[in-house]
Amino acid sequence: MSTLLEVSGVSVTFDGFRAINNLSFSIAEGELRAVIGPNGAGKTTFMDIVTGKTRPDSGRVLFGEKSVDLLRLSEARIARAGVGRKFQRPTVFEDQTVAENLMLALRAHRAPWRVLFWRPKPADHARIAELAAEVGLSDQLPRKAGELSHGQKQWLEIGMLLAQEPRLLLVDEPAAGMTGPEREHTTDLLVSLARSRAVVVVEHDMEFVRRLACKVTVLHEGSVLAEGSLDHVTANPAVIDVYLGRG
Amino acid sequence: MNLFRKHPSLPVFLGLLAAFVLAVTLMSEAAGAGLVSTSFVKTLGKTLCLCLIALAMDLVWGYTGILSLGHFAFFGLGGYMIGMWLMYARTETIVEASLASGALPPTPQEVQDAIATQIFGVVGASDLPAIWSLAGSLPAQLALVVLVPAALAAVFGWLAFRARVTGVYLSILTQAMTLALALWLFQNDSGLRGNNGLSGLQNIPGLEQHGQDLVSLWFFWASALALGLGYLGAQWLVSGKFGSVIRAIRDDEARVRFLGYPVEGFKLFVFVLTAVVAGLAGALYYPQAGIVNPAELAPIASIYLAVWVAIGGRGRLYGAVIGAAFVSLVSTWFTGGNAPDIPLGGYTLHWVDWWQVLLGLSFVAVTLYAPRGIGGLFDLLAGLRAPNRRGAPLGPDQGALQEKEADA
Ligand SMILES: Nc1ncnc2c1ncn2[C@@H]1O[C@H](COP(=O)(O)OP(=O)(O)OP(=O)(O)O)[C@@H](O)[C@H]1O
Ligand SMILES: [Mg+2]
């Protein structure tokens, strides 16, 4: 498999505190990867860097077969290059309907002038309906997103990411604050998502990670501590020491 | 036509506007009825222009979340641009008439010098400043009505949005822009007659043979047409995906970036577009007012604009129009000395002085108790409720719609 994302030697310092320390790792095309690590390990910061929200002090982040340097692009350009992101807390546009939220995310031209004259075609409406069905929100389309439950908002956000059709999807703690059945639905969604694109999932919950059944990267103090199958990394003494041993 | 079906408020608004225009026309002095005085026709025409700029303010603030406190600068600039032609062309006819009595026909240079002396005598100058070089041409000045506000908004917006200035800081910057422009205009050597401003604008060159009763009615019609078209255009703009994107920017711009939209580009687009609308509104307003001077661009004017939109109800087009019409007409009534003074024992409360205080208090009251403004009354009638979000706004940004402003 070819490499889709390559992070090499990235470091970030916040007021003298090194949140990411010479971080290097890569994600293959179409891979599903879980990233775990204790609080403050730098998981969210890593996503901030890849999506352009935070500029690192050093290092490189290369994306795609043309090895585009993401650090030179704006957030919007990175998103258009094919990197989608799901935030830790659900972030949907609460004053707009579920359909409008999906329509916003739908893959189409993004420039103001093009958006101004864009009108949905029957195919777009069909795609919205299909996406809503996929994330289980078919009967919620005309409702305002702000009225949805916490779990439904998470799914809507996943639906928006699907609509965006990214090549790489970064998902931050998708199961946080979810009930049992909601978690299962979310795992299924993520696994099915990963069939057609690369997905990186940050999660604290071990059971959740186990169900994803994929390669795991353990972050600690801003760099990679261990990498491999879940059983492999959980057997690693260093990992037990910094992470599992405390729980 | 889909637009009309999707937004029932649109045909209602346009219908009411048309009925209003018809009624005023029939009651005007020009129609012989004389129930509405010519000066009141002017007031109504000016009010329609204020409704148009309020519409622009609603687009930029209510829909995009940019609390611009500088849109009256664009309004004033539009007035200045058309005022330059009005003054120049009118002075030209006067000058030509007086020079015609001489033995030799005047050279173009003599005519121009005489015009310059006429216009700039008040500020002790007699040369035509370079910025007046196109003033003799109506098409050129009309183009400037659009281009000057657009250029100022584009440069200002590009610098501010690119630097990601948002919220209160952006509002302060827009105030600073307005203030700087007003102070520049106040100078005699800015070439726009300092604090005298441009005057005599109600006399339209070429229309001298028609009385003010007729001319004011024409401007009233033009203002109504501009407002109707502006409303239609604004409704179209906010109804499609573009509207969805700008509302999303208002509530959570970071999230919009991660969807791949160039947020700065959208803000700049809306900022420049609304500046142009403001400029056009100003170009229609000042010929009815008769005079434009730097005081019109004072920062307070732009703050009033925000107050109108807030009182009418932010984020809904008819709210902005209602707010502007209501507040400016009531204000004309109070400041015109029509409100009866209230004797309070030793002190008599003159509304001319106290009206501002009343306006300030109503603004605070609306913000606190009726955030959806006057427009919210229609929601009450339609039985719409506010979403229950336990006090949380609908997005993390400063401009985000607050719980009580939104409908469920
Ligand atoms: N903008 C910032 N300014 C200062 N410090 C920051 C900033 N962002 C993150 N940090 C610090 O960097 C460290 C890494 O934070 P990060 O949010 O990446 O951790 P995380 O692995 O996502 O943790 P969690 O599991 O709690 O979500 C933390 O100590 C945090 O306090
Ligand atoms: Mg985190």
PDB file of N, CA and C and ligand atoms in Angstrom, chain A residues 14 17 19 38-45 88 173 204, ligand 1:
ATOM      1  N   PHE A  14       4.152  25.205  22.906  1.00  0.00           N
ATOM      2  CA  PHE A  14       3.211  26.238  23.366  1.00  0.00           C
ATOM      3  C   PHE A  14       3.822  26.905  24.579  1.00  0.00           C
ATOM      4  N   PHE A  17       6.224  24.948  26.324  1.00  0.00           N
ATOM      5  CA  PHE A  17       5.875  23.551  26.600  1.00  0.00           C
ATOM      6  C   PHE A  17       5.781  22.783  25.293  1.00  0.00           C
ATOM      7  N   ALA A  19       4.383  20.321  23.152  1.00  0.00           N
ATOM      8  CA  ALA A  19       3.195  19.473  23.073  1.00  0.00           C
ATOM      9  C   ALA A  19       3.419  18.330  22.090  1.00  0.00           C
ATOM     10  N   PRO A  38      -2.483   8.945  26.845  1.00  0.00           N
ATOM     11  CA  PRO A  38      -3.092   9.609  28.007  1.00  0.00           C
ATOM     12  C   PRO A  38      -3.477  11.046  27.690  1.00  0.00           C
ATOM     13  N   ASN A  39      -4.234  11.667  28.601  1.00  0.00           N
ATOM     14  CA  ASN A  39      -4.638  13.068  28.422  1.00  0.00           C
ATOM     15  C   ASN A  39      -3.406  13.935  28.240  1.00  0.00           C
ATOM     16  N   GLY A  40      -3.482  14.833  27.286  1.00  0.00           N
ATOM     17  CA  GLY A  40      -2.372  15.754  27.059  1.00  0.00           C
ATOM     18  C   GLY A  40      -1.235  15.152  26.265  1.00  0.00           C
ATOM     19  N   ALA A  41      -1.437  13.961  25.684  1.00  0.00           N
ATOM     20  CA  ALA A  41      -0.373  13.307  24.935  1.00  0.00           C
ATOM     21  C   ALA A  41      -0.089  14.036  23.622  1.00  0.00           C
ATOM     22  N   GLY A  42      -1.031  14.830  23.174  1.00  0.00           N
ATOM     23  CA  GLY A  42      -0.813  15.567  21.929  1.00  0.00           C
ATOM     24  C   GLY A  42      -1.631  15.044  20.771  1.00  0.00           C
ATOM     25  N   LYS A  43      -2.660  14.244  21.064  1.00  0.00           N
ATOM     26  CA  LYS A  43      -3.464  13.641  19.992  1.00  0.00           C
ATOM     27  C   LYS A  43      -4.238  14.707  19.224  1.00  0.00           C
ATOM     28  N   THR A  44      -4.922  15.574  19.965  1.00  0.00           N
ATOM     29  CA  THR A  44      -5.694  16.621  19.292  1.00  0.00           C
ATOM     30  C   THR A  44      -4.754  17.593  18.578  1.00  0.00           C
ATOM     31  N   THR A  45      -3.638  17.895  19.226  1.00  0.00           N
ATOM     32  CA  THR A  45      -2.671  18.810  18.607  1.00  0.00           C
ATOM     33  C   THR A  45      -2.159  18.246  17.282  1.00  0.00           C
ATOM     34  N   GLN A  88     -13.590  16.876  18.561  1.00  0.00           N
ATOM     35  CA  GLN A  88     -13.839  16.137  19.793  1.00  0.00           C
ATOM     36  C   GLN A  88     -15.286  16.327  20.249  1.00  0.00           C
ATOM     37  N   GLU A 173     -12.060  11.310  19.227  1.00  0.00           N
ATOM     38  CA  GLU A 173     -12.942  10.764  20.265  1.00  0.00           C
ATOM     39  C   GLU A 173     -14.418  10.716  19.876  1.00  0.00           C
ATOM     40  N   HIS A 204     -10.067   7.084  23.690  1.00  0.00           N
ATOM     41  CA  HIS A 204      -9.562   6.671  24.999  1.00  0.00           C
ATOM     42  C   HIS A 204     -10.038   5.270  25.354  1.00  0.00           C
TER      43      HIS A 204
HETATM   44  N1  LIG C   1      -3.386  26.259  22.009  1.00  0.00           N
HETATM   45  C1  LIG C   1      -2.689  25.737  23.047  1.00  0.00           C
HETATM   46  N2  LIG C   1      -2.003  26.553  23.876  1.00  0.00           N
HETATM   47  C2  LIG C   1      -1.300  26.044  24.919  1.00  0.00           C
HETATM   48  N3  LIG C   1      -1.221  24.747  25.204  1.00  0.00           N
HETATM   49  C3  LIG C   1      -1.886  23.886  24.408  1.00  0.00           C
HETATM   50  C4  LIG C   1      -2.646  24.331  23.297  1.00  0.00           C
HETATM   51  N4  LIG C   1      -3.200  23.256  22.685  1.00  0.00           N
HETATM   52  C5  LIG C   1      -2.790  22.198  23.405  1.00  0.00           C
HETATM   53  N5  LIG C   1      -1.995  22.557  24.437  1.00  0.00           N
HETATM   54  C6  LIG C   1      -1.338  21.654  25.382  1.00  0.00           C
HETATM   55  O1  LIG C   1      -0.702  20.665  24.648  1.00  0.00           O
HETATM   56  C7  LIG C   1      -0.827  19.393  25.275  1.00  0.00           C
HETATM   57  C8  LIG C   1      -1.420  18.410  24.297  1.00  0.00           C
HETATM   58  O2  LIG C   1      -2.789  18.691  24.163  1.00  0.00           O
HETATM   59  P1  LIG C   1      -3.800  17.844  23.276  1.00  0.00           P
HETATM   60  O3  LIG C   1      -5.100  18.553  23.322  1.00  0.00           O
HETATM   61  O4  LIG C   1      -3.184  17.605  21.972  1.00  0.00           O
HETATM   62  O5  LIG C   1      -3.897  16.490  24.095  1.00  0.00           O
HETATM   63  P2  LIG C   1      -4.823  15.238  23.799  1.00  0.00           P
HETATM   64  O6  LIG C   1      -3.904  14.098  23.610  1.00  0.00           O
HETATM   65  O7  LIG C   1      -5.782  15.514  22.736  1.00  0.00           O
HETATM   66  O8  LIG C   1      -5.539  15.100  25.200  1.00  0.00           O
HETATM   67  P3  LIG C   1      -7.047  14.634  25.525  1.00  0.00           P
HETATM   68  O9  LIG C   1      -7.008  13.162  25.600  1.00  0.00           O
HETATM   69  O10 LIG C   1      -7.285  15.256  26.864  1.00  0.00           O
HETATM   70  O11 LIG C   1      -7.937  15.162  24.474  1.00  0.00           O
HETATM   71  C9  LIG C   1      -1.662  19.603  26.506  1.00  0.00           C
HETATM   72  O12 LIG C   1      -0.811  19.674  27.638  1.00  0.00           O
HETATM   73  C10 LIG C   1      -2.343  20.935  26.268  1.00  0.00           C
HETATM   74  O13 LIG C   1      -2.536  21.606  27.476  1.00  0.00           O
END
